[in-house]
């Protein structure tokens, strides 16, 4: 093993107690982080024995969190079309990703935590499961995993790959570690040409630029229809703060206060309540562990709150609806006349605007959309989205749009057309994954080969 990788692996092994403590702290709010912790360090003794089958290749997909897992779901659907006999090995790093990933499993599939990236955990993971091919989603580069797969002859692909300018600069500064890792990949399928340029600069073997898998999302039409039906029951336009991140709800409340006359500012709660009454607000936090926190923040501002989990056949009347459910974004986009894009009003890069477009919901995004830079600009050019300078500007634009039926309907149609016109990446990606698998000299060798090559990595 190269000296740099040996040092990296040794440092991660020393950091295992820190990871255990971090997981224990997170498990207080999210119990899933306290489950199956041993898997993260390559201990799979609690799992039933894995029985490889020479005619059923084990395809490993790593999707760290919720967004990557939803993109992986689109790809897995196409992979099952291209490789009907595949068995899926699905790994995650977060509890939300793991929960979402359960929906993708069929009998015979396997789901475990992502192994910690030191040599011991990687070695145990690869020996236990022996995947025929590995697929990393979007930005998930782990030098230990890459080196382990290279030593064992397992082709490892980075798909739906993106790399923003900030991450590119950081990777160049750690070139002694990142360049060998990117260079050892079997193939990279980039989202955009700028992504491809940055990835190639790090030595990545970019095979193609295919666009974003998320454009191939299948809209849950029954959920969306229910949302539209609930929207029609309202006397006020509905505006959604979608997938909000920590701090953005506070920015939203401050923006509402700024919209009232200075003479009213002393009565902040009354001022906010008056401004909220102009539309029906729907707030959907990105992370479920924040649902209670956001409710407390809203209640502290003097607003009545109705949670989705407490609704019956229709939403309950309240100043603010709180979307406290998972897997129902298509319902929420169906309910909304316009949406503020979470993650874009704080410097977090923005959440997935493509899903909103596919549901025909116009989006107002803040200044920070570096995670979806090309899609964001393209959606604005297509008339499907608007750009705001800050949260106050975003609130003003969203409220104005929601209250203008003709403009709202035109932007909703533009959003649907925009999303449909960029589809196709999922099928193309699945075809290239299948071709990479077929290139492997009989994936049986990858699954049942000796440990000689892995021993070189270990030593």
XYZ file of C-alpha atoms in Angstrom, residues 25-279:
255
model
C -24.700 11.504 20.190
C -26.716 11.464 16.965
C -28.587 8.354 18.094
C -30.165 10.400 20.905
C -32.292 12.217 18.313
C -32.151 9.607 15.541
C -32.069 6.092 17.004
C -31.080 4.575 13.647
C -27.557 5.879 14.176
C -27.251 3.538 17.140
C -28.275 0.478 15.137
C -25.818 -2.017 13.623
C -22.843 0.203 14.450
C -20.483 -2.782 14.123
C -21.224 -2.875 10.389
C -19.462 0.448 9.969
C -16.230 -1.220 11.058
C -16.570 -4.375 8.989
C -18.244 -6.649 11.527
C -21.121 -8.519 9.873
C -21.465 -11.469 12.235
C -25.084 -10.583 13.004
C -26.066 -10.910 9.334
C -27.107 -14.241 7.826
C -24.407 -15.859 5.663
C -24.141 -14.372 2.193
C -24.303 -16.944 -0.592
C -22.907 -15.656 -3.928
C -24.458 -17.011 -7.108
C -22.479 -17.091 -10.364
C -25.509 -16.121 -12.451
C -26.687 -13.300 -10.166
C -24.045 -10.534 -10.044
C -23.982 -8.542 -6.826
C -24.081 -4.890 -7.868
C -22.967 -2.556 -5.095
C -24.457 0.970 -5.008
C -23.260 3.472 -2.413
C -25.607 6.409 -1.764
C -24.524 8.298 1.323
C -27.648 10.292 2.186
C -31.245 11.018 1.234
C -30.622 12.935 -1.992
C -28.140 10.417 -3.342
C -30.446 7.543 -2.400
C -33.314 9.081 -4.340
C -31.025 9.429 -7.354
C -29.890 5.833 -6.817
C -33.526 4.699 -6.842
C -33.902 6.087 -10.364
C -30.736 4.306 -11.467
C -31.586 1.011 -9.751
C -34.905 0.908 -11.592
C -33.037 1.121 -14.907
C -30.317 -1.303 -13.797
C -32.916 -3.967 -13.088
C -34.096 -3.504 -16.673
C -30.565 -3.866 -18.063
C -29.385 -6.609 -15.673
C -32.532 -8.516 -14.613
C -30.624 -11.094 -12.529
C -28.736 -8.580 -10.406
C -28.738 -8.644 -6.642
C -28.372 -5.244 -5.024
C -25.875 -4.407 -2.287
C -26.873 -0.984 -0.961
C -24.760 1.086 1.451
C -25.379 4.446 3.146
C -23.760 6.812 5.590
C -26.851 8.535 7.036
C -30.039 7.381 8.710
C -32.294 9.190 6.237
C -30.495 7.579 3.325
C -30.766 4.158 4.908
C -34.497 4.545 5.591
C -35.156 5.673 2.019
C -32.991 2.855 0.681
C -35.163 0.181 2.260
C -37.783 0.952 -0.382
C -35.410 -0.267 -3.107
C -34.792 -3.744 -1.698
C -36.136 -6.930 -3.235
C -35.749 -10.476 -1.875
C -32.083 -11.425 -1.994
C -30.833 -7.814 -1.826
C -28.565 -6.611 0.985
C -28.397 -3.303 2.841
C -25.594 -2.371 5.259
C -23.873 0.751 6.503
C -20.999 2.183 4.481
C -17.724 0.775 5.864
C -15.397 3.212 7.600
C -12.640 3.968 5.118
C -9.666 2.393 6.893
C -8.019 -0.694 5.401
C -9.429 -3.133 7.960
C -13.083 -2.198 7.522
C -12.752 -2.013 3.731
C -11.029 -5.396 3.614
C -13.760 -6.991 5.709
C -16.511 -5.423 3.595
C -15.034 -6.609 0.296
C -14.241 -10.113 1.569
C -17.728 -10.523 2.960
C -19.739 -9.382 -0.048
C -17.373 -9.580 -3.056
C -19.416 -7.320 -5.362
C -19.029 -7.762 -9.101
C -19.042 -3.991 -9.619
C -19.305 -0.887 -7.427
C -21.200 2.334 -8.123
C -20.556 5.508 -6.127
C -23.204 8.224 -6.371
C -22.426 11.865 -7.169
C -19.575 13.043 -4.890
C -18.780 9.944 -2.845
C -15.020 9.468 -3.179
C -13.369 7.307 -0.518
C -9.664 6.578 -1.098
C -9.682 3.385 0.988
C -12.650 1.911 -0.842
C -11.181 2.839 -4.217
C -7.814 1.258 -3.361
C -9.468 -1.864 -2.004
C -11.564 -2.346 -5.127
C -8.588 -1.698 -7.395
C -6.505 -4.302 -5.553
C -9.273 -6.853 -5.825
C -10.073 -6.168 -9.466
C -13.568 -4.804 -8.787
C -14.484 -2.050 -11.289
C -15.663 1.022 -9.396
C -17.681 3.740 -11.150
C -18.577 7.267 -10.052
C -21.938 8.108 -11.631
C -24.112 11.206 -11.716
C -20.808 12.782 -10.756
C -20.551 16.404 -9.774
C -17.708 18.489 -8.375
C -18.201 22.167 -7.642
C -15.390 24.694 -7.754
C -14.908 24.801 -3.978
C -14.640 21.022 -3.690
C -12.300 20.972 -6.666
C -9.947 23.402 -4.942
C -10.003 21.310 -1.790
C -9.298 18.101 -3.714
C -6.342 19.722 -5.485
C -4.881 20.769 -2.144
C -5.065 17.118 -1.078
C -3.828 15.902 -4.421
C -1.470 13.367 -2.822
C -4.597 11.504 -1.695
C -7.326 12.526 -4.149
C -5.475 12.108 -7.461
C -4.621 8.413 -6.989
C -8.210 7.773 -5.877
C -9.833 9.499 -8.848
C -7.311 7.932 -11.212
C -8.091 4.408 -9.969
C -11.777 4.568 -10.867
C -12.921 2.402 -13.758
C -15.208 5.093 -15.180
C -16.755 8.457 -14.313
C -20.093 9.634 -15.718
C -20.434 13.377 -15.139
C -23.566 15.484 -14.846
C -22.256 18.531 -16.738
C -19.274 19.564 -18.841
C -17.895 21.879 -16.093
C -18.067 18.929 -13.699
C -16.220 16.815 -16.261
C -13.456 19.417 -16.681
C -12.839 19.597 -12.928
C -12.921 15.813 -12.554
C -10.486 15.295 -15.430
C -8.150 17.809 -13.815
C -7.919 15.421 -10.849
C -7.119 12.486 -13.094
C -10.604 10.985 -13.227
C -11.381 8.826 -16.298
C -14.492 10.709 -17.444
C -16.235 8.487 -19.953
C -19.289 10.610 -20.709
C -21.365 13.640 -19.721
C -24.925 12.372 -19.365
C -26.869 14.987 -17.399
C -28.545 14.566 -14.031
C -30.272 11.292 -13.116
C -32.805 13.227 -11.068
C -34.513 14.485 -14.210
C -35.719 10.893 -14.683
C -37.730 10.962 -11.474
C -41.160 9.335 -11.712
C -43.742 11.675 -10.225
C -46.036 9.941 -7.743
C -49.217 10.999 -9.481
C -51.679 9.901 -6.755
C -49.704 11.884 -4.161
C -49.501 14.893 -6.438
C -53.228 14.686 -7.240
C -54.085 14.609 -3.539
C -51.957 17.700 -3.016
C -53.676 19.509 -5.865
C -57.080 18.566 -4.463
C -56.153 19.926 -1.042
C -54.857 23.103 -2.653
C -58.192 23.673 -4.373
C -59.932 23.635 -1.012
C -57.959 26.672 0.189
C -59.132 30.253 -0.059
C -55.533 31.527 -0.123
C -52.606 30.661 -2.396
C -50.195 28.108 -0.907
C -46.467 28.882 -0.704
C -43.981 26.186 0.262
C -40.612 26.525 1.983
C -39.217 23.266 0.605
C -36.508 21.141 2.241
C -35.417 23.963 4.521
C -32.092 23.650 6.311
C -31.052 24.830 9.756
C -31.275 28.609 10.051
C -33.482 29.142 7.016
C -36.759 29.090 8.943
C -35.328 31.883 11.088
C -34.413 33.831 7.956
C -37.962 33.312 6.725
C -39.455 34.700 9.945
C -37.119 37.700 9.784
C -38.163 38.313 6.190
C -41.813 38.381 7.233
C -41.042 40.944 9.939
C -39.217 43.144 7.419
C -42.337 43.343 5.250
C -44.396 45.204 7.856
C -44.328 48.891 8.665
C -41.643 50.032 11.158
C -44.336 51.202 13.563
C -45.478 47.626 13.902
C -42.010 46.154 14.464
C -42.359 46.369 18.243
C -45.151 43.859 18.076
C -43.151 41.240 16.175
C -45.556 38.357 16.708
C -48.559 40.340 15.561
C -46.603 41.622 12.580
C -45.554 38.149 11.460
C -49.046 36.771 12.000
C -50.537 39.523 9.860
C -48.055 38.917 7.051
C -48.551 35.148 7.160
C -52.294 35.593 6.723
C -51.831 36.716 3.112
C -51.002 33.179 1.981
